[in-house]
Coordinates of N, CA and C and ligand atoms in Angstrom, one line a residue:
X260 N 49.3 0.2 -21.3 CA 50.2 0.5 -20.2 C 50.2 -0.7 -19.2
X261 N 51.5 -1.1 -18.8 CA 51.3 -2.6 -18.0 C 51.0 -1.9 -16.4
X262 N 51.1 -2.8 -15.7 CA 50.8 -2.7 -14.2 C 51.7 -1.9 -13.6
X263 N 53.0 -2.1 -13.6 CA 54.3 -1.3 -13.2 C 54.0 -0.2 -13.8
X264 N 54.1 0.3 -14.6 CA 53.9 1.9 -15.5 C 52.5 2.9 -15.0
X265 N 51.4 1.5 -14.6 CA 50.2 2.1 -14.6 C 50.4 2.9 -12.9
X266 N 51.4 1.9 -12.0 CA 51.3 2.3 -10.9 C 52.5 3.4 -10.8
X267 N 53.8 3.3 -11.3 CA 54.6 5.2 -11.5 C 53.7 5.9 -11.8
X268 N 52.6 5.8 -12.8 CA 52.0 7.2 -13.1 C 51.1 7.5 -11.7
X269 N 50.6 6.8 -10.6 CA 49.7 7.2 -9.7 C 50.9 7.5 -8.8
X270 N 52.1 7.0 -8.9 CA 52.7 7.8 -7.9 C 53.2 8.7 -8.2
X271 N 53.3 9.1 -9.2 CA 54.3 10.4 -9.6 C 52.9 11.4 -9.2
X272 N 51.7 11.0 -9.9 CA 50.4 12.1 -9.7 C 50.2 12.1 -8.1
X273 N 50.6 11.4 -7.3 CA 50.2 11.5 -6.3 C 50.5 12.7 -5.1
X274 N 49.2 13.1 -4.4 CA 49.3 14.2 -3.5 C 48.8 13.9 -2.2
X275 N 48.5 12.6 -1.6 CA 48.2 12.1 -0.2 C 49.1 12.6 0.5
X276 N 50.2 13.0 1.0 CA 50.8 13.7 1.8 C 50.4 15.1 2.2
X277 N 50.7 15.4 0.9 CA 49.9 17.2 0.9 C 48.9 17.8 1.2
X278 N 47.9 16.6 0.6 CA 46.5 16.9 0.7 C 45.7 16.7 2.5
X279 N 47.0 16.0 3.3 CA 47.3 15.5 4.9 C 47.6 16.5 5.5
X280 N 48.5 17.8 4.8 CA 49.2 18.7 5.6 C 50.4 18.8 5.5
X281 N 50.6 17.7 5.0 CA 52.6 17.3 5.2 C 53.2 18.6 4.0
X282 N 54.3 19.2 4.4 CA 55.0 20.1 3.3 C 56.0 18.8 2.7
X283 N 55.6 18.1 1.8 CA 56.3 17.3 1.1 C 56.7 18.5 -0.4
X284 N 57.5 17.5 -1.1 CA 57.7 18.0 -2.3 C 56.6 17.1 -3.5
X285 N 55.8 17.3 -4.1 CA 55.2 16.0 -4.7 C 56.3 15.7 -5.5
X286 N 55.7 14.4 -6.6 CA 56.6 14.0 -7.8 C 57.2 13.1 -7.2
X287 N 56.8 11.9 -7.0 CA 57.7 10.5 -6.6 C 58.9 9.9 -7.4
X288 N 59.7 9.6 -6.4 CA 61.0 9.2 -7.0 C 61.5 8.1 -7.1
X289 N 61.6 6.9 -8.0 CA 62.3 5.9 -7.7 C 63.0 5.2 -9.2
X290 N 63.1 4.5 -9.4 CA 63.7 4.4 -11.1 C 63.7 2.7 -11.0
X291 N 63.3 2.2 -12.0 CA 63.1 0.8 -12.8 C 63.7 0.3 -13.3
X292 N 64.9 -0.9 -13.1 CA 65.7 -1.1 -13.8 C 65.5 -2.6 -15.0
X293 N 65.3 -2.8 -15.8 CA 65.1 -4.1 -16.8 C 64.9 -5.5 -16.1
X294 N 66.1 -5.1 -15.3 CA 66.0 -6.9 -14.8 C 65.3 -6.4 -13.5
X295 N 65.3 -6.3 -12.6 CA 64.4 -5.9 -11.4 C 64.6 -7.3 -10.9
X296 N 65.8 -7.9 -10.6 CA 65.7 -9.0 -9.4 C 65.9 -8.5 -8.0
X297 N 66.6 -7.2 -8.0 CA 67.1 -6.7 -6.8 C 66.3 -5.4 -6.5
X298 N 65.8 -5.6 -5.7 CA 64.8 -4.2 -5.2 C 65.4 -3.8 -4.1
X299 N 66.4 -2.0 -3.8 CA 66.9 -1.5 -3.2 C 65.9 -0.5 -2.4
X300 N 65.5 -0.5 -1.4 CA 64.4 0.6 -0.4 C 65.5 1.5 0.2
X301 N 65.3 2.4 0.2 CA 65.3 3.6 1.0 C 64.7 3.9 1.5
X302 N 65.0 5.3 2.6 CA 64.2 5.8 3.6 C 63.1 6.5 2.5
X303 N 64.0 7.8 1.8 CA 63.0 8.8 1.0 C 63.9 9.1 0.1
X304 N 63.3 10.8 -0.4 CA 64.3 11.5 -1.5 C 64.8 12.5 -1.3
X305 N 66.1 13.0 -1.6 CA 66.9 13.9 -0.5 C 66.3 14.7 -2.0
X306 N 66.9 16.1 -1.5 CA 66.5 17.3 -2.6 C 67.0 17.5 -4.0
X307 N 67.8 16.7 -3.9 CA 68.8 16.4 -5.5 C 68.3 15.4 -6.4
X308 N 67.9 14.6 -5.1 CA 67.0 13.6 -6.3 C 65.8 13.6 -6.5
X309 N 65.2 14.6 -5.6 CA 63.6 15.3 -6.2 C 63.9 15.6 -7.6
X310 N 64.7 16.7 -7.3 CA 65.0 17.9 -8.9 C 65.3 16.7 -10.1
X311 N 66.1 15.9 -10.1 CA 66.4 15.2 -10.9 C 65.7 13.9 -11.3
X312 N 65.0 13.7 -10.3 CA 64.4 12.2 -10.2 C 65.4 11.0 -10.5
X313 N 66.5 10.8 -9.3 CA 67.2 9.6 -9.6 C 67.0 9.5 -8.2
X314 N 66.9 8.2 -7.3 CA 67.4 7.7 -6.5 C 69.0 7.9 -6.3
X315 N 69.0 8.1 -4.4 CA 70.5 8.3 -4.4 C 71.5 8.8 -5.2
X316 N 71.4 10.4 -5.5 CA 71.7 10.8 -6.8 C 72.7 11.5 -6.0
X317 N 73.1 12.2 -5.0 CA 74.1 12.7 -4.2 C 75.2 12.2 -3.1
X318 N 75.6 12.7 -2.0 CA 76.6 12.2 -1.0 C 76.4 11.1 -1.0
X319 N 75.0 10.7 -0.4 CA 75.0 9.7 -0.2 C 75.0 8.3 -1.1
X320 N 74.2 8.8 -2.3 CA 74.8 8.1 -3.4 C 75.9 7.7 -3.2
X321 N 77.3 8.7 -3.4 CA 78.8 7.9 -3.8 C 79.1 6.5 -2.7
X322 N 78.5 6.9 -1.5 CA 78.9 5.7 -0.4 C 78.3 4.6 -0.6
X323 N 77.0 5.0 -1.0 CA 76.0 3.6 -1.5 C 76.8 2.8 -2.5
X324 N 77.1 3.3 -3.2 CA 77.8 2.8 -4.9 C 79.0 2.0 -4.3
X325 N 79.6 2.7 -3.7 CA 81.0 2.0 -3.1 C 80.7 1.2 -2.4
X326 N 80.0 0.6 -1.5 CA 79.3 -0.4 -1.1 C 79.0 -1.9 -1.8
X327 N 78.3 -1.0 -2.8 CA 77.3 -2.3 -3.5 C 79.0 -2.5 -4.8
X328 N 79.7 -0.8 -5.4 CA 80.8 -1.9 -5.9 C 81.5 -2.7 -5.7
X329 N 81.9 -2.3 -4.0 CA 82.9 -3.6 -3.7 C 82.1 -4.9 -3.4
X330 N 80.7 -5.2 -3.2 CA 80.0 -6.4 -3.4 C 79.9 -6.7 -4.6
X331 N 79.8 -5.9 -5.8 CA 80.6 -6.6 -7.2 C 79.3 -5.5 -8.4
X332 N 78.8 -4.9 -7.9 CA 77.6 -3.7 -8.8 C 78.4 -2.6 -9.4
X333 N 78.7 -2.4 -10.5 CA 79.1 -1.1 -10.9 C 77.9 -0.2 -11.0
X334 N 77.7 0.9 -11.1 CA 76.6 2.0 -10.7 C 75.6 1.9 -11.6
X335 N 76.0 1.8 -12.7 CA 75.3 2.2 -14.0 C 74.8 0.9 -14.0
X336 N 75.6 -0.3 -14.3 CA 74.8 -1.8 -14.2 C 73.6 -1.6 -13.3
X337 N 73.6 -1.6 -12.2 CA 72.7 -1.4 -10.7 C 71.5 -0.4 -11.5
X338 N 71.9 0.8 -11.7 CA 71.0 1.6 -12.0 C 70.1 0.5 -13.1
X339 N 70.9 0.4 -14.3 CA 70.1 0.2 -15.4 C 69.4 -1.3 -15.3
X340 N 69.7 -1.9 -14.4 CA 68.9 -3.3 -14.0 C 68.1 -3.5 -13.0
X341 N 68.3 -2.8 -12.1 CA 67.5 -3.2 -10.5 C 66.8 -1.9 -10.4
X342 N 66.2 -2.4 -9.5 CA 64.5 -1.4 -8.9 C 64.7 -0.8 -7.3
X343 N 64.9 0.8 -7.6 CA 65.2 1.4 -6.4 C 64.4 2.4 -6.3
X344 N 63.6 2.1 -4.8 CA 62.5 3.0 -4.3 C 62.9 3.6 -2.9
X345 N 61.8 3.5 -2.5 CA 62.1 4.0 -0.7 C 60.8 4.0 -0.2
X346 N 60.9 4.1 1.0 CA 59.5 4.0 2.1 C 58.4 5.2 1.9
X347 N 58.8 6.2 1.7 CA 57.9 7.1 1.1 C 59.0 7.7 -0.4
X348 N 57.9 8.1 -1.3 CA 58.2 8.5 -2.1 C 59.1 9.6 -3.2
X349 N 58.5 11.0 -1.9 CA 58.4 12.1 -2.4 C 59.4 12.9 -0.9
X350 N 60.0 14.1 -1.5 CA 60.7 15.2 -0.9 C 60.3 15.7 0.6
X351 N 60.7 15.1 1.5 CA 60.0 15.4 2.6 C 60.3 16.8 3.4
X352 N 61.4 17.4 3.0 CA 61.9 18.9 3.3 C 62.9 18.2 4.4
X353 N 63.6 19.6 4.8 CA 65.0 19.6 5.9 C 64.1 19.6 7.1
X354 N 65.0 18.8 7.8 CA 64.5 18.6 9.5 C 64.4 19.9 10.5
X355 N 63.3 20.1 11.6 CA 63.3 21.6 11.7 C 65.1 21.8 12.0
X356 N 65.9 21.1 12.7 CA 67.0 21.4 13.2 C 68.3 21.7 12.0
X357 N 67.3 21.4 11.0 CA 68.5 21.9 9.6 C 69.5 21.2 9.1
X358 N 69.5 20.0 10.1 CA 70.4 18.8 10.0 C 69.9 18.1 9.4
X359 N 70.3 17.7 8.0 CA 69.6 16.6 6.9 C 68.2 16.8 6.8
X360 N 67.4 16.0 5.9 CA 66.3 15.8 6.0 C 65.3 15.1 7.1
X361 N 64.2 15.9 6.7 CA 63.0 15.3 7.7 C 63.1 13.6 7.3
X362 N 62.6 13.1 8.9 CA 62.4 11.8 8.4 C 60.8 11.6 8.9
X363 N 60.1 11.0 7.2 CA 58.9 10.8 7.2 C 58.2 10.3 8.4
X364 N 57.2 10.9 8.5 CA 56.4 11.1 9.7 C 55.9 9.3 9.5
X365 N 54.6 9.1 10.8 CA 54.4 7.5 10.8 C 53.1 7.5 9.5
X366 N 52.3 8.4 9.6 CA 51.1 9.0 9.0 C 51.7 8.8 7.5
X367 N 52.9 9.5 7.2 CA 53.2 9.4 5.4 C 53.5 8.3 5.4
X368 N 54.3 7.3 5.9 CA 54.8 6.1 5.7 C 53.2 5.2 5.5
X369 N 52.8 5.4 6.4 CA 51.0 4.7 6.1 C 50.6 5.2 5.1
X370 N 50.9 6.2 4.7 CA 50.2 6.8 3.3 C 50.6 6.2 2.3
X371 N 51.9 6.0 2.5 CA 52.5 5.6 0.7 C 52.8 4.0 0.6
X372 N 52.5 3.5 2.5 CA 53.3 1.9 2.2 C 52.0 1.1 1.1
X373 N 51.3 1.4 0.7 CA 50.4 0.8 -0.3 C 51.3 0.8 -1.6
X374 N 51.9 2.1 -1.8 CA 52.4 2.0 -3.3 C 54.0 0.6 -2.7
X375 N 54.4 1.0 -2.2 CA 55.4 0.0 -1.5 C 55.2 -1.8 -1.5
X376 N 53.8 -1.6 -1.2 CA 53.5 -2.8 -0.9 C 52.8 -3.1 -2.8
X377 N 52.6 -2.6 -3.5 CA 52.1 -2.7 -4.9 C 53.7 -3.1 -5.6
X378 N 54.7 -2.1 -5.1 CA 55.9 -2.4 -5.9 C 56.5 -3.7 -5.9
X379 N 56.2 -4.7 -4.4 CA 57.1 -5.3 -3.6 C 56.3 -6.5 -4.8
X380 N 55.1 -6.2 -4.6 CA 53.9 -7.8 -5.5 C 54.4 -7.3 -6.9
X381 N 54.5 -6.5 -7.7 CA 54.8 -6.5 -9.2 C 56.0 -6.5 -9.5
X382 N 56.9 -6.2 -8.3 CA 58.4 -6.9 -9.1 C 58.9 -8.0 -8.8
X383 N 58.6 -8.5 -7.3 CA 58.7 -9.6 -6.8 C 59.9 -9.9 -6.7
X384 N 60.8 -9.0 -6.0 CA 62.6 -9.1 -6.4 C 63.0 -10.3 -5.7
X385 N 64.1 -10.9 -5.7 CA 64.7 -12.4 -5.0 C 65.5 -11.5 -4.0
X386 N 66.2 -10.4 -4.0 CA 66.8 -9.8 -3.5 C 66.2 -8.5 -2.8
X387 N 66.2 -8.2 -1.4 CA 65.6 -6.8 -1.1 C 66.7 -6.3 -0.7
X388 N 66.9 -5.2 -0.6 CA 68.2 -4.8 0.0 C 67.1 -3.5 1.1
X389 N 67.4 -3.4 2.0 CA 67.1 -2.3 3.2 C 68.2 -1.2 3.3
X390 N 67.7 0.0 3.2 CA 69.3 0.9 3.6 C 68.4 1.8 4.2
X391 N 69.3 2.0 5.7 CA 68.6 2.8 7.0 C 68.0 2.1 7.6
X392 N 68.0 3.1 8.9 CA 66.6 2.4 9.8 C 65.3 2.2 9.6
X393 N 65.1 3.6 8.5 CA 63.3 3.4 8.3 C 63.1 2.3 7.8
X394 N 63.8 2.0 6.4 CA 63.3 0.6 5.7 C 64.0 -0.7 6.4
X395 N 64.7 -1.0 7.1 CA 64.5 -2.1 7.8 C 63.9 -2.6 8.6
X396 N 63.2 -1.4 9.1 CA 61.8 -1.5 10.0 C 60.5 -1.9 9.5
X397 N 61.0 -2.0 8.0 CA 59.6 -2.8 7.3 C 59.9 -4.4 7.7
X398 N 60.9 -4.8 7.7 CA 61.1 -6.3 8.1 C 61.6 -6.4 9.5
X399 N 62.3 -6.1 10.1 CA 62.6 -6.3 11.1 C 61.9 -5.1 12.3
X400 N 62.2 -6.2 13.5 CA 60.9 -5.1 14.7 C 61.7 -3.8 14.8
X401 N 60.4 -3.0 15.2 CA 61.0 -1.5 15.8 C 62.3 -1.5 16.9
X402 N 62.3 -2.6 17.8 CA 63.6 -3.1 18.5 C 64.7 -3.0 18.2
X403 N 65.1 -3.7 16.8 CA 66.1 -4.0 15.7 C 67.4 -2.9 16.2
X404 N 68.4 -2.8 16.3 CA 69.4 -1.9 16.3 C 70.3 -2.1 15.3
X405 N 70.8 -1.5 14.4 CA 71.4 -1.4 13.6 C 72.5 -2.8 13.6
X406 N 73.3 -2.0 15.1 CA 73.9 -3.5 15.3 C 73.8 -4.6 15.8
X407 N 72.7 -4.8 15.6 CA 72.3 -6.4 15.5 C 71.7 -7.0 14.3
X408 N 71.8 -5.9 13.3 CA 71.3 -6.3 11.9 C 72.1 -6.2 10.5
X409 N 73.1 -5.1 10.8 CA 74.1 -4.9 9.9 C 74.8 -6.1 9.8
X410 N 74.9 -6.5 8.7 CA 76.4 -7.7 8.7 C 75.6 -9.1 9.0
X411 N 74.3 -9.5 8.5 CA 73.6 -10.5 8.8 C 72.4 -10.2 7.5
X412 N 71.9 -11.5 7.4 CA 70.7 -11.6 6.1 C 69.4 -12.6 6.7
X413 N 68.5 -12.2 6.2 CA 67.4 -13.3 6.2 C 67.2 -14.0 4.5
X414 N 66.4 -15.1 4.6 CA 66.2 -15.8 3.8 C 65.0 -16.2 4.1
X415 N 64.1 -15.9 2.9 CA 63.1 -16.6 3.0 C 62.3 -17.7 2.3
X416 N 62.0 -18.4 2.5 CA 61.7 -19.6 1.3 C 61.1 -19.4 0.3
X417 N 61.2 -20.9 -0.9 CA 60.7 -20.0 -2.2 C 59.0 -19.6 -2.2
X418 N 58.1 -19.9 -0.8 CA 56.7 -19.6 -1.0 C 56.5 -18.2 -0.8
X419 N 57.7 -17.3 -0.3 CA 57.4 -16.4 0.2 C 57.5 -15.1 -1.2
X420 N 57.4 -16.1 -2.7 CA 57.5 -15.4 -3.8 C 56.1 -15.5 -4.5
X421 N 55.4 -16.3 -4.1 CA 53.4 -16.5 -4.1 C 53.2 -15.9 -3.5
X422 N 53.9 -15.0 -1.8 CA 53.4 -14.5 -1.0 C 53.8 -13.3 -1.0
X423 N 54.4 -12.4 -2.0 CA 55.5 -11.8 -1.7 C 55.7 -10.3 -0.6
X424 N 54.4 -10.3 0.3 CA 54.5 -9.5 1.5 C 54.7 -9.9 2.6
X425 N 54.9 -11.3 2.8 CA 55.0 -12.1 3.6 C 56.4 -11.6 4.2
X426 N 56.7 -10.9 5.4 CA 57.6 -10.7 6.1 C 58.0 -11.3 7.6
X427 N 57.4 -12.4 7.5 CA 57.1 -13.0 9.3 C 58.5 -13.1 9.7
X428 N 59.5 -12.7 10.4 CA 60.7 -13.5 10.4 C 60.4 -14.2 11.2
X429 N 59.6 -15.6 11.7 CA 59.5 -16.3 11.9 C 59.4 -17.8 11.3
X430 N 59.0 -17.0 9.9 CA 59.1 -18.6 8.9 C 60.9 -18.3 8.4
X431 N 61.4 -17.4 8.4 CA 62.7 -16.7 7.7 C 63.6 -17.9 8.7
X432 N 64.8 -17.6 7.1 CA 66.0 -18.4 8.0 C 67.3 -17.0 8.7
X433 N 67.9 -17.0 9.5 CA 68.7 -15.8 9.7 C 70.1 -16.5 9.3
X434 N 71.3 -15.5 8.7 CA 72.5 -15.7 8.3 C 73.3 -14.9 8.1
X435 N 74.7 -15.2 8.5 CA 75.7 -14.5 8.8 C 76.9 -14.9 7.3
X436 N 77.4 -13.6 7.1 CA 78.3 -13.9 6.2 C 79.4 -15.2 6.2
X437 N 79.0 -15.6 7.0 CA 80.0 -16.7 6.7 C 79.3 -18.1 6.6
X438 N 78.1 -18.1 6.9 CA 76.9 -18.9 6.5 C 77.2 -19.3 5.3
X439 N 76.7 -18.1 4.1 CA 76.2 -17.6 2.9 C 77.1 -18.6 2.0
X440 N 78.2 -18.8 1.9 CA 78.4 -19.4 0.7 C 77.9 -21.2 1.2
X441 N 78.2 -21.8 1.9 CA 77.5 -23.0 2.3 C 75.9 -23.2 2.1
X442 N 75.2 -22.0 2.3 CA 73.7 -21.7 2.5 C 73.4 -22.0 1.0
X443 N 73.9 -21.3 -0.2 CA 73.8 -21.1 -1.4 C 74.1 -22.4 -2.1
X444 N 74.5 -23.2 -1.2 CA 74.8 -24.3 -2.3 C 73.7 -25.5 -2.1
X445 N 72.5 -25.4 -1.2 CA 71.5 -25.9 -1.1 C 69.9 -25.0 -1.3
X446 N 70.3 -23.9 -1.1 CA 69.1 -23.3 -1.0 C 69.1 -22.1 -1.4
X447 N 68.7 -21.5 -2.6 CA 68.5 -19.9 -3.3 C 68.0 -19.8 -4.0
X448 N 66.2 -20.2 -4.1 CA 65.6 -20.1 -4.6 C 64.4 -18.9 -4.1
X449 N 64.4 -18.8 -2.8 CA 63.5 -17.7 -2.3 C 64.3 -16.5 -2.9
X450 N 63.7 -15.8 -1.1 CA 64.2 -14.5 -1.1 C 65.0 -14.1 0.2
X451 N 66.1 -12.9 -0.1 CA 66.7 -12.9 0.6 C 66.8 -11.4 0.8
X452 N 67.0 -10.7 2.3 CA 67.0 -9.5 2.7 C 68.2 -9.5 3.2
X453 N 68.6 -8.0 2.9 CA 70.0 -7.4 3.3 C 69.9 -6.4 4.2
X454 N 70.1 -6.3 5.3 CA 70.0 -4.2 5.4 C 71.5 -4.2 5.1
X455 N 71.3 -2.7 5.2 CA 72.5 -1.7 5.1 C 72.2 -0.4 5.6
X456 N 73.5 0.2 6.6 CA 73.0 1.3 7.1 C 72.4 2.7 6.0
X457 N 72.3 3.8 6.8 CA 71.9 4.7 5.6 C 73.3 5.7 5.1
X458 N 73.8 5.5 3.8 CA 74.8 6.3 3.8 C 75.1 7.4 3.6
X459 N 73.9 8.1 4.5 CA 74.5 9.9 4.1 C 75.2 10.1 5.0
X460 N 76.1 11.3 4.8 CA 77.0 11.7 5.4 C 76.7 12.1 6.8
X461 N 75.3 12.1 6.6 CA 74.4 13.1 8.5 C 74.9 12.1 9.3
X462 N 75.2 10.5 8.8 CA 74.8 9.8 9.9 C 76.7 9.4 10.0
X463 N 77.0 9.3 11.6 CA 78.2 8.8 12.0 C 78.6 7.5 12.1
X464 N 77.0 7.0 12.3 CA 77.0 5.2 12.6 C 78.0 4.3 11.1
X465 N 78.3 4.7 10.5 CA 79.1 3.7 9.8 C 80.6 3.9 9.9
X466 N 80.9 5.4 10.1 CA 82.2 5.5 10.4 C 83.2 4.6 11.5
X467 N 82.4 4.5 12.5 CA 82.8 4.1 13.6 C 83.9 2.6 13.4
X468 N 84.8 2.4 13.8 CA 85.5 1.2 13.3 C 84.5 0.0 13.2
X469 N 83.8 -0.5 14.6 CA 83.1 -1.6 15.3 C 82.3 -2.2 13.6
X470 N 81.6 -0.6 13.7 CA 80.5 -0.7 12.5 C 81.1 -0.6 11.1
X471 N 81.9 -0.2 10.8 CA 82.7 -0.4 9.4 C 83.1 -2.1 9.1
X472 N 83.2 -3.0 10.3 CA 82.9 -3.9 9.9 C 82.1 -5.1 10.2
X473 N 81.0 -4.4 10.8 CA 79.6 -4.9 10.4 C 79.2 -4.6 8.7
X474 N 79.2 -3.4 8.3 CA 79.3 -3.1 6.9 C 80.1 -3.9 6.1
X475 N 81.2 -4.3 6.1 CA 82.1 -5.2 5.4 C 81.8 -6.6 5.2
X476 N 80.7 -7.1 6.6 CA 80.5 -8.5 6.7 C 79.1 -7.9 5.6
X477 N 77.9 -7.3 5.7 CA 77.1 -6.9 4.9 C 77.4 -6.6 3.0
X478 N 78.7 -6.3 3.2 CA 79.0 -6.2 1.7 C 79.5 -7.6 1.1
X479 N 80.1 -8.6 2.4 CA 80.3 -9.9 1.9 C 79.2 -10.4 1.2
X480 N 78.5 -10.0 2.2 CA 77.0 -11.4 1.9 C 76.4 -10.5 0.8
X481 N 76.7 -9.3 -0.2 CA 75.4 -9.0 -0.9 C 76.8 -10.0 -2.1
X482 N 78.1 -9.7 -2.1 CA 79.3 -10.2 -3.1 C 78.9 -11.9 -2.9
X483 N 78.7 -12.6 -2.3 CA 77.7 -13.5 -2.5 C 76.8 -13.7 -3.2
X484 N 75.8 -12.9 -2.9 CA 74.4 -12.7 -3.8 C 74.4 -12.7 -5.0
X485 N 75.5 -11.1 -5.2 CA 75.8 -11.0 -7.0 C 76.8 -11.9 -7.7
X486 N 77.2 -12.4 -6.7 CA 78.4 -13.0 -8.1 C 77.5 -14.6 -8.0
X487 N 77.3 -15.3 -6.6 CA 76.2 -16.6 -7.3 C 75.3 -16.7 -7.1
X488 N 74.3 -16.3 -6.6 CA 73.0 -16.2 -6.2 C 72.1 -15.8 -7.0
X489 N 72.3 -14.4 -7.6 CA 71.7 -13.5 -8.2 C 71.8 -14.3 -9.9
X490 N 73.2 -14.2 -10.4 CA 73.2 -14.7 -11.7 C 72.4 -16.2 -12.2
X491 N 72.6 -16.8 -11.1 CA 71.9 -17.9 -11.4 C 70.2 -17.7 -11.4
X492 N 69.6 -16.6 -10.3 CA 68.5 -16.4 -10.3 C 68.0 -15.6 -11.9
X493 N 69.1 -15.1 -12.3 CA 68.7 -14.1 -13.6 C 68.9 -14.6 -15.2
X494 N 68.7 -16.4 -14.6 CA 69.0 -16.9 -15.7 C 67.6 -17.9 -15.7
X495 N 67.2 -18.0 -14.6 CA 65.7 -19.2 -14.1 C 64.3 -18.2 -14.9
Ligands
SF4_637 S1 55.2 10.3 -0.2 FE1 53.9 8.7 -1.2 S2 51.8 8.9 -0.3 FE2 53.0 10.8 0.1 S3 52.5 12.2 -1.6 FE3 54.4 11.1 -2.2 S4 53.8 9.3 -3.3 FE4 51.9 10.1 -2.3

């Protein structure tokens, strides 16, 4: 069993949440794709993708997909190549207010960012993509508002793939979709972070016009990535 396989099976077996108090659902969710240059985070796992064990397997799936297709990903490509996880693992139940799901307490997030931080060193993706506020709060400060992050990318140099937890955005370069194709023609050998907001339907923040095209500049820069960035990475 390699290192990747050896670590699904301790997270699938895993009960640190539960064994805490938390009413999680056990049975970790995330899926493996071959090429694994692109590592997608999520917050968690909504109830559909507990049962099924797929990442983003509902509502919010379809918006995700439409996203990343008009950046140039057809679903099934994405699926069957890239590595999509989230900040915690496992089924966190409905929020007491009944409105979407709970969002993982600070306690679970401590609990499971080990398996997180194990995923980030054994796949070592050139690409991270963030979707929500939880997982952009792994790189960017608790400050961060959406809109000042949506529709913008960091880059990090290529040491930060020896280092691959290395999140300082202080060594990071920052860039705006209109950067990106100039940026790429000197430098795409690191790594590079995306957010993107979270696209379930609970949340209003992407509807809004302002933010629909913050989203648009965000889907530029990932249509970037995949059409030259990425292929050339998937060829080194
Ligand atoms: S969310 Fe993470 S730490 Fe908590 S039980 Fe699931 S796999 Fe374990």
């Amino acid at each position: 069993m390699d290192s990747l396989a050896a670590l699904h099976a301790e997270m699938r077996a895993c009960r640190r949440c539960l064994d805490a108090g938390f009413h999680i659902a056990p049975g970790a969710v995330f899926s493996s794709g071959s090429a694994r240059r692109v590592m997608l985070i999520g917050q968690a796992p909504g109830v559909t993708e507990a049962q099924v064990k797929r990442p983003f397997n509902a509502g919010s799936g379809r918006r995700l997909f439409q996203w990343l297709g008009e950046a140039g990903w057809d679903e099934d490509t994405f699926r069957a190549g890239q590595y999509m996880t989230a900040v915690t693992k496992c089924y966190p139940g409905k929020s007491a207010n009944g409105k979407g799901d709970r969002v993982p307490s600070k306690t679970e997030q401590s609990l499971c960012r080990p398996f997180l931080e194990q995923e980030i060193t054994l796949v070592n993706p050139r690409l991270i993509i963030l979707v929500g506020g939880l997982a952009i709060k792994l790189v960017y400060p608790a400050s961060a508002r959406l809109e000042d992050v949506i529709g913008t990318a960091v880059y990090f140099p290529p040491e930060s793939l020896t280092n691959p937890l290395n999140f300082d955005l202080a060594t990071a370069v920052s860039l705006t979709d209109t950067q990106i194709p100039s940026f790429l023609e000197t430098a795409a050998d690191g790594r590079f972070i995306v957010p993107l907001p979270h696209p379930s339907g609970a949340s209003l923040w992407p509807n809004k016009p302002e933010n629909r095209q913050r989203i648009a500049r965000a889907i530029a820069i990932l249509r970037h990535l995949s059409v030259v960035s990425i292929q050339q990475i998937g060829q080194k």
